[in-house]
Short mmCIF file of C-alpha atoms in Angstrom, two decimals:
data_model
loop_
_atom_site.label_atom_id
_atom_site.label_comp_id
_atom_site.label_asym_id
_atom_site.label_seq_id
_atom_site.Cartn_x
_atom_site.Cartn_y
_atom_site.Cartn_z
CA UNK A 758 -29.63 -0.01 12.96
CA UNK A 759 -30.90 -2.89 14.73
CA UNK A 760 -30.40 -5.16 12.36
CA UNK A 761 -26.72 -4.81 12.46
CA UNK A 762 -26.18 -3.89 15.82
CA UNK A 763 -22.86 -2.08 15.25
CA UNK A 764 -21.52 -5.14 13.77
CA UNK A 765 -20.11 -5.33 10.22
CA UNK A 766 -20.85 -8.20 7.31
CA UNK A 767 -16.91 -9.04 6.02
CA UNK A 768 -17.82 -11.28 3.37
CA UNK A 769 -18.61 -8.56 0.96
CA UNK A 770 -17.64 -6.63 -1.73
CA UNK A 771 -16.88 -2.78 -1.08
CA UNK A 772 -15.51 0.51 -2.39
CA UNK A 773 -12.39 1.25 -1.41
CA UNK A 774 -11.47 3.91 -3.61
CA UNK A 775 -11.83 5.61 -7.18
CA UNK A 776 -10.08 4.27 -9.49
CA UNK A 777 -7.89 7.85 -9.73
CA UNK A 778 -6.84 7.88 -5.80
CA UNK A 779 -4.74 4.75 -6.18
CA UNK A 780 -1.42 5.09 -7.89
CA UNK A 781 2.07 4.36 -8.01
CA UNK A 782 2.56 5.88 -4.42
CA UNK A 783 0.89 3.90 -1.62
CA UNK A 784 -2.77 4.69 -0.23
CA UNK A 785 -3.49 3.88 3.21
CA UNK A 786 -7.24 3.41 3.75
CA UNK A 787 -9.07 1.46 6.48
CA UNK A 788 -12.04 -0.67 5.53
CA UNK A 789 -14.11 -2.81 8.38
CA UNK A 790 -11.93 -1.51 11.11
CA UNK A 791 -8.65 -3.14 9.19
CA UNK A 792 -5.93 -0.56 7.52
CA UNK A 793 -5.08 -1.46 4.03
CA UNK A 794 -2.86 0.21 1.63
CA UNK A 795 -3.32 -0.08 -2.08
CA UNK A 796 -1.09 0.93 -4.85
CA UNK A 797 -0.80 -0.39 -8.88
CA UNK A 798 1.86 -2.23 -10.52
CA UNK A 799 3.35 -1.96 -13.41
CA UNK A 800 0.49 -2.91 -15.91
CA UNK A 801 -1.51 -0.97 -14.09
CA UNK A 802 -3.47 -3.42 -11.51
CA UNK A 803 -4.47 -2.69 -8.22
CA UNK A 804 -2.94 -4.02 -5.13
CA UNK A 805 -4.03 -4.12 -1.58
CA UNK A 806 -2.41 -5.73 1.74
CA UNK A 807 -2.79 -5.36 5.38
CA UNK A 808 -1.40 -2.21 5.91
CA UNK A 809 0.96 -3.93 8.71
CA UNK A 810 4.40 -5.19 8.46
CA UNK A 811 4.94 -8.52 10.06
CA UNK A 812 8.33 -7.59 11.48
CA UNK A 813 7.40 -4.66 13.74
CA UNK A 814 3.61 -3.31 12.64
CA UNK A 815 4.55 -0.50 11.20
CA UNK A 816 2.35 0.53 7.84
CA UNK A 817 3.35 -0.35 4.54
CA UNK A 818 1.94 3.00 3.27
CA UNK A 819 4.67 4.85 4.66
CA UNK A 820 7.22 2.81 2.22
CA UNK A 821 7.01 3.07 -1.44
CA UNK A 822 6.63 1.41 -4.48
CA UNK A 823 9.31 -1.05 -5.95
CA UNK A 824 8.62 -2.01 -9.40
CA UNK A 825 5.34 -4.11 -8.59
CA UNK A 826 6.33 -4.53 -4.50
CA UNK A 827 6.05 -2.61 -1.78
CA UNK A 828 8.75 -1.93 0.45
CA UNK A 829 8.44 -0.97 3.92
CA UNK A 830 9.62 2.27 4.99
CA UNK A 831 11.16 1.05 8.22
CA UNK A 832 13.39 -1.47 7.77
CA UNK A 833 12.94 -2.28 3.73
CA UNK A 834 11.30 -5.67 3.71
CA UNK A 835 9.82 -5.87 0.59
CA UNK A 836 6.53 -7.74 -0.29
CA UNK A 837 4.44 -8.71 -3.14
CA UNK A 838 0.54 -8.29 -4.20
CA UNK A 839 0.34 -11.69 -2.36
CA UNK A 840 1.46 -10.52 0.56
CA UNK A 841 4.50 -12.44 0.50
CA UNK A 842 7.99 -11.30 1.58
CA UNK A 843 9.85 -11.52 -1.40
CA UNK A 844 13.41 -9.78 -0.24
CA UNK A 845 15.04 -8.87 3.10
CA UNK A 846 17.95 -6.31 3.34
CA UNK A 847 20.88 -7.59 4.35
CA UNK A 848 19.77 -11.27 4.21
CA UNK A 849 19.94 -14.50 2.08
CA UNK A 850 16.77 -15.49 2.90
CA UNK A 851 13.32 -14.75 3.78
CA UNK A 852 12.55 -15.53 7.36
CA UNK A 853 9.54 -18.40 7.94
CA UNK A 854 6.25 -17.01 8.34
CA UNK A 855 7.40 -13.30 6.52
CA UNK A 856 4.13 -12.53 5.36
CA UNK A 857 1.04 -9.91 5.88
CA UNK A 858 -2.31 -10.25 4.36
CA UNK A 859 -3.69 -9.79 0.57
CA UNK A 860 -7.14 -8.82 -0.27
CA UNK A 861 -8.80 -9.56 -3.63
CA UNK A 862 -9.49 -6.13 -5.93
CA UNK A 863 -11.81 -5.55 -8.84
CA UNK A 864 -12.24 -2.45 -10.75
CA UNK A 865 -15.55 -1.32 -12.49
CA UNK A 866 -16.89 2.31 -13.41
CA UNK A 867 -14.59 4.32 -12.09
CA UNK A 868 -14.87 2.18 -8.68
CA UNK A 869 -12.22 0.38 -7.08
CA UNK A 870 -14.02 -2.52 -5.01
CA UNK A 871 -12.30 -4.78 -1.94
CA UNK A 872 -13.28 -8.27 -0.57
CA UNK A 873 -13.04 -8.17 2.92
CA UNK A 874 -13.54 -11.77 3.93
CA UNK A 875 -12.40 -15.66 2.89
CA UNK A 876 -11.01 -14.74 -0.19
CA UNK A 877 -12.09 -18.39 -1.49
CA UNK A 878 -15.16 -16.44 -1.45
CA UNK A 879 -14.86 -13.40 -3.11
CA UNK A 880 -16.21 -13.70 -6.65
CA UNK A 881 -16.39 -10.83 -9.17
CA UNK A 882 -19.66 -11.49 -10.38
CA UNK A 883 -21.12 -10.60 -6.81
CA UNK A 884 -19.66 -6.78 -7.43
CA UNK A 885 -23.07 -4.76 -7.46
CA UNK A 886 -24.43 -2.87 -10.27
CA UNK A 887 -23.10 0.16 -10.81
CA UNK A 888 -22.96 0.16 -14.53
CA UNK A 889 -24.69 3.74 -15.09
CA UNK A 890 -21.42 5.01 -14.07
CA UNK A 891 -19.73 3.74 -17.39
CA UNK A 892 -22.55 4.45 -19.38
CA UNK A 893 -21.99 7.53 -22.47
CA UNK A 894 -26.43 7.55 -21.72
CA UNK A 895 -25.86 9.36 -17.99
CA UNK A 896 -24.09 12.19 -17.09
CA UNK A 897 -23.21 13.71 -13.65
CA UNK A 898 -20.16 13.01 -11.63
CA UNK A 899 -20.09 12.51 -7.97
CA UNK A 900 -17.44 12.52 -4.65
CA UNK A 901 -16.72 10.79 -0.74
CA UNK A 902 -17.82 11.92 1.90
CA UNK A 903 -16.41 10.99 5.50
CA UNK A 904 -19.31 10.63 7.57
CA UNK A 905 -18.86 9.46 11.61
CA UNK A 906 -21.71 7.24 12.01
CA UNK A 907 -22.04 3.51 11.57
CA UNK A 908 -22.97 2.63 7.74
CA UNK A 909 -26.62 1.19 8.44
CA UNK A 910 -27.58 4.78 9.76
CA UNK A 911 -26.74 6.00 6.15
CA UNK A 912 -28.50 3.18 4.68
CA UNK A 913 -31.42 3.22 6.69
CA UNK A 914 -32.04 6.92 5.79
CA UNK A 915 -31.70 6.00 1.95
CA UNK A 916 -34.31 3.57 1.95
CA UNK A 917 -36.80 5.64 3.85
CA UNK A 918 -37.22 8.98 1.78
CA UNK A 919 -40.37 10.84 3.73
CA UNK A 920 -37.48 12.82 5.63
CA UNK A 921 -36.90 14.50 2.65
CA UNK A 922 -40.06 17.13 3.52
CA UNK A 923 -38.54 17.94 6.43
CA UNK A 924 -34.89 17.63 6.21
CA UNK A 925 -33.89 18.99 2.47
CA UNK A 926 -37.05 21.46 2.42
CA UNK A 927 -35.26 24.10 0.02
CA UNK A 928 -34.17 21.17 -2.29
CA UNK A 929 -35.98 17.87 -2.34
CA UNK A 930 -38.96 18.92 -0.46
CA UNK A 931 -42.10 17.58 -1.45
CA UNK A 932 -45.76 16.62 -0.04
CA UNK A 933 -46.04 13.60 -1.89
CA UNK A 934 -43.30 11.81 -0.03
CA UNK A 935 -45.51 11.80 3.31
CA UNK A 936 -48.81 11.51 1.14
CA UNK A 937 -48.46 8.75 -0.97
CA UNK A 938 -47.46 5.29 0.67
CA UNK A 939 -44.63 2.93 -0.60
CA UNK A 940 -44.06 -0.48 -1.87
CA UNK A 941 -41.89 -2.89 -0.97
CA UNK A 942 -40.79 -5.86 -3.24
CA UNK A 943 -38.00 -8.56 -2.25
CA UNK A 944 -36.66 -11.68 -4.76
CA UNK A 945 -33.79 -12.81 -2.00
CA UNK A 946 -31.90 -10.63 -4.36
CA UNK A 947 -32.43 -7.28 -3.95
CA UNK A 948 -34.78 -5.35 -2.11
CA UNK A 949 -37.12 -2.72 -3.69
CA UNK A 950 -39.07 0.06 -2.17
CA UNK A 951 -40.82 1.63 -4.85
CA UNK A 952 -43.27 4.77 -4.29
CA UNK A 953 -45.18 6.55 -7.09
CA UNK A 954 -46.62 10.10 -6.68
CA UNK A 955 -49.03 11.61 -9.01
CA UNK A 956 -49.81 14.76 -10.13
CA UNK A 957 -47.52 16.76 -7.77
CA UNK A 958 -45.63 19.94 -7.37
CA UNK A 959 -42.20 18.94 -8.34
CA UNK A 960 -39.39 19.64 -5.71
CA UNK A 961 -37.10 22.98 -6.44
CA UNK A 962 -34.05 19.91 -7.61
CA UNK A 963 -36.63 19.13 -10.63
CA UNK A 964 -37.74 22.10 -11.32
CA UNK A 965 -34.57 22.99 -11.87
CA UNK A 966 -33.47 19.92 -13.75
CA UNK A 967 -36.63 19.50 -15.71
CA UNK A 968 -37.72 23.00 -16.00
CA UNK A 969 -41.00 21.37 -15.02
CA UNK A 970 -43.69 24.67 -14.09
CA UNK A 971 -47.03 22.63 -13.47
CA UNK A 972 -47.80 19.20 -11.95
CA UNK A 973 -45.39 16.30 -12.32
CA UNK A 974 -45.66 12.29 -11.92
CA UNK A 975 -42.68 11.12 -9.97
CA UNK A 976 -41.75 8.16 -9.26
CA UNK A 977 -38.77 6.36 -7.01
CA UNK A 978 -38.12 3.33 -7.06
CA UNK A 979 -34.66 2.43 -4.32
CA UNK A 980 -33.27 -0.56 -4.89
CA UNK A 981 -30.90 -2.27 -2.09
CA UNK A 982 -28.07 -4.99 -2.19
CA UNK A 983 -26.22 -5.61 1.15
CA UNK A 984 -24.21 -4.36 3.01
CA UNK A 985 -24.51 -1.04 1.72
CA UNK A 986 -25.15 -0.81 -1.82
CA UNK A 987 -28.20 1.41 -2.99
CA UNK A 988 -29.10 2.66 -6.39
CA UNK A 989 -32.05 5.13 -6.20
CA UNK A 990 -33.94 5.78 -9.55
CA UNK A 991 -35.84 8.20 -10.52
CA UNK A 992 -38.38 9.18 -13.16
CA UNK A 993 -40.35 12.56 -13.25
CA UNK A 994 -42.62 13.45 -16.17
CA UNK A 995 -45.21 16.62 -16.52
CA UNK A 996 -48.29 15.50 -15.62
CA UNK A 997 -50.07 17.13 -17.79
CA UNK A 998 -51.81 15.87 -21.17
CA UNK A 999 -49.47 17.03 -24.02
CA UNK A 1000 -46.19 17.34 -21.30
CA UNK A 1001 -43.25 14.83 -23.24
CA UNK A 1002 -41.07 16.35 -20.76
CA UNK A 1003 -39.21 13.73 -18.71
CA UNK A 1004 -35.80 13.25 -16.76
CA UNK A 1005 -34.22 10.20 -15.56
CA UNK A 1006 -32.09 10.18 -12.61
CA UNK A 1007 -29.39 7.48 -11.26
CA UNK A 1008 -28.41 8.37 -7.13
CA UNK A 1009 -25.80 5.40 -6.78
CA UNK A 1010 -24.55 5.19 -3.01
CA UNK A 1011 -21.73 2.61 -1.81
CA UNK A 1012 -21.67 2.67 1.96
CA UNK A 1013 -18.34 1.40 3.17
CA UNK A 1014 -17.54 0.51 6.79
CA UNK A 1015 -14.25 2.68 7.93
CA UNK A 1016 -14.88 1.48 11.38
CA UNK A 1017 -17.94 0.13 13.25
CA UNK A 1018 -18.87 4.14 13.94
CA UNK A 1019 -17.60 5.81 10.63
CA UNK A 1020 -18.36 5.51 7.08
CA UNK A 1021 -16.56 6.19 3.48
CA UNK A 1022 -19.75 7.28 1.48
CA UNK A 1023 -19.03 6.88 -2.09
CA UNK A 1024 -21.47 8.57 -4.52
CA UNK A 1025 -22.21 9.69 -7.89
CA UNK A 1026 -25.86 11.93 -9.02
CA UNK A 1027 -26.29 10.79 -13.03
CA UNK A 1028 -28.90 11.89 -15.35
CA UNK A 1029 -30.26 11.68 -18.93
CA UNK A 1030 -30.87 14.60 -20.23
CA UNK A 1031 -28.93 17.51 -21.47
CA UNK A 1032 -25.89 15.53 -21.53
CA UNK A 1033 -23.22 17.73 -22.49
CA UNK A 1034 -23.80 20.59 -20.17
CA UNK A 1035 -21.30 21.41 -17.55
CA UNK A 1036 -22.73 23.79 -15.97
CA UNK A 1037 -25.69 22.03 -15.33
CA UNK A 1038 -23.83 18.76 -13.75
CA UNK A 1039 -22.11 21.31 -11.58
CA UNK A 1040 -25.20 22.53 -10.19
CA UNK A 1041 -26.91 18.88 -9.84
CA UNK A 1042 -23.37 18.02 -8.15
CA UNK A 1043 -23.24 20.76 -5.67
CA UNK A 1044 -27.15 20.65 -5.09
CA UNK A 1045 -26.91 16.66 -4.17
CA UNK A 1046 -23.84 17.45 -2.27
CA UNK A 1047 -25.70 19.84 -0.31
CA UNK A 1048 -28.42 17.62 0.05
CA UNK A 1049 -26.27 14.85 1.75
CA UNK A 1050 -24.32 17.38 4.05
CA UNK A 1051 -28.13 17.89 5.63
CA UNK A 1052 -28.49 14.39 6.13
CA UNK A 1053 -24.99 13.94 7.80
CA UNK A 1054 -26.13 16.72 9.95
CA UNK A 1055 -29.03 14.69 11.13
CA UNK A 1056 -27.25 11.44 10.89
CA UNK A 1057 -24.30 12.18 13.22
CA UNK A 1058 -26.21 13.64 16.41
CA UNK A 1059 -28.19 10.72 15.78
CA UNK A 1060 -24.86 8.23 16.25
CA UNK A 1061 -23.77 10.40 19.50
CA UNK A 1062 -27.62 9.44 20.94
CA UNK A 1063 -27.44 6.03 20.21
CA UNK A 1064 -23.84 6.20 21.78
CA UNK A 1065 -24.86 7.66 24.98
CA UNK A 1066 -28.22 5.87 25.33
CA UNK A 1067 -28.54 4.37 28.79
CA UNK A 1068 -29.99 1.16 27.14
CA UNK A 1069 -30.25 -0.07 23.75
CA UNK A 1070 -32.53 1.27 21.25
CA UNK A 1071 -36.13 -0.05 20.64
CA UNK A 1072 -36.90 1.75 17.15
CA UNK A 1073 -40.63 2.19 16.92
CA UNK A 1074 -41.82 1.31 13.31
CA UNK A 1075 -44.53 2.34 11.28
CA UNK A 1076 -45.41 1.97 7.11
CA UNK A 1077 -42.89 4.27 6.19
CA UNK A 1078 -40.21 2.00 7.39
CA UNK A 1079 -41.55 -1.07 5.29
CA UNK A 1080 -38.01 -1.33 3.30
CA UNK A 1081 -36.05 -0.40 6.57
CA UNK A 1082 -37.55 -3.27 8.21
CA UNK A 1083 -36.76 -5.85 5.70
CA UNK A 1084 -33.75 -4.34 4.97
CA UNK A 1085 -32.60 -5.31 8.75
CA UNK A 1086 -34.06 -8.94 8.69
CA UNK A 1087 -31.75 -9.64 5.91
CA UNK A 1088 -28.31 -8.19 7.09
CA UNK A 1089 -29.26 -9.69 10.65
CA UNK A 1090 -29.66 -12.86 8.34
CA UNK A 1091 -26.53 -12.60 6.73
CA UNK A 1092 -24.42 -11.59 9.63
CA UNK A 1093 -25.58 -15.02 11.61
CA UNK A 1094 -24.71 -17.09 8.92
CA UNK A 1095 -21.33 -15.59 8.44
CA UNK A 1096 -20.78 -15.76 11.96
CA UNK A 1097 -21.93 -18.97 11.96
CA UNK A 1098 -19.11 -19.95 9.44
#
């Protein structure tokens, strides 16, 4: 995580919530080391503020609802999606400066996403591509998990998939991700690390999935958007002359700062095939989610090191970390010219 070095990119877009957590009762949820609640008004808009009431700090999320305000729960000051005190108990007017923080909100695909720096910046069309997740062509679902580790650990082990022979062997285990090399590709856009492995066993996931028995072609093909925004695609086919059989798969993973050392990891597993069966989503679901609880199990200890390392860290590199790599040169990028103003 070198590239970031614990520090956190604020002019960004990033998920905050699903679209069913937030409601007509306040959530509290902190994003970049900031509290925020969110809540929807009457036509059914999402809201977020500061989660801090100018007259004595205490959270908005412990108030309630009014209409399409929020009212504090300590001493009823009530406040508007703007952030703006709009009504004061007991009092004719609104006291000078009676205001907290807003923070612009978009909704796509089931995703509820925040802006979490100049607002004059925070355009809609910079909301990354998760469109799989509204389209009737994939299936799967997906959940959050709470992980205590600084985001870039998570993203760093996304865009670097050898550990997958040796930390998910009963699941996504496979020789071709340490025998076949990888390819990086970056248009100042996105980032691509692309690796394509021929004629291979397939892992026990595609087996499963595909009900491939003999050799496959698979291909992935991780595709990266700061901060945190991954989509990993993947294609696996039978090898073999006469084999039509192929299945499509969509891993979509929103990193999102809680603090500088935890993370709200927002995911969804979608496929292609065999869209309609329940049963099989469930399995995909809990086999991904088992999948990711191995990683966290790596990726935590490995947050505690770098914690309690007498000096900084000096990552050693090699081809496999190609996309890692660039990744970092770019969010180092984008972090000095944001802190540049």
């Amino acid at each position: 995580m070198d590239g970031d070095n614990g520090r956190l990119l604020k002019n960004a877009w990033y998920v905050c919530a699903w679209d069913r957590e937030i409601g007509s009762e306040p959530l509290q949820r902190w994003i970049c080391g900031e509290p925020m609640v969110f809540w929807r008004r009457r036509d059914g808009s999402a809201a977020a503020l500061a989660d801090r009431c100018p007259h004595r700090d205490a959270p908005l999320s412990l108030g309630r609802v009014v209409g399409d305000d929020i009212q504090c729960g300590y001493h009823g000051l009530v406040f508007d999606a703007d952030g703006r005190c709009v009504a004061v108990p007991g009092e004719d007017r609104v006291p000078e400066g009676a205001c907290t923080r807003s923070y612009p909100v978009v909704e796509r695909w089931g995703w509820v996403f925040v802006w979490t720096g100049d607002p004059a910046r925070a355009d809609p069309a910079l909301v990354p591509d998760y469109h799989w997740k509204g389209d009737p062509g994939w299936a799967g679902k997906g959940e959050t998990l709470h992980v205590r580790a600084h985001y870039g650990l998570l993203r760093d082990n996304l865009l670097d998939l050898t550990h997958a022979h040796y930390v998910h062997r009963q699941t996504l285990a496979t020789d071709g991700v340490i025998e076949f090399p990888i390819e990086t590709d970056f248009d100042g856009e996105s980032l691509r690390v692309v690796r394509d492995m021929r004629g291979i066993a397939p892992s026990p996931f595609f087996a499963r999935i595909g009900r491939f028995a003999g050799k496959v072609d698979h291909r992935q093909e991780i595709v990266y958007t700061p901060p945190g925004n991954i989509v990993i695609k993947l294609r696996v086919a039978g090898a073999a002359e006469g084999d039509n059989r192929a299945v499509g798969m969509r891993v979509l993973n929103a990193l999102t700062p809680e603090t500088a050392k935890t993370t709200h990891y927002f995911w969804s597993l979608l496929r292609d095939v065999e869209l309609d069966d329940a049963e099989l989503t469930q399995w995909a679901f809990q086999a991904n989610k088992d999948t990711f609880d191995e990683d966290v199990a790596v990726i935590e200890p490995q947050q505690r090191m770098i914690d309690t390392a007498p000096e900084p860290a000096r990552p050693i590199r090699w081809s496999v970390d190609k996309g890692v790599t660039q990744a970092h040169r770019w969010i180092g990028r984008l972090l000095a010219e944001e802190a540049a103003g």
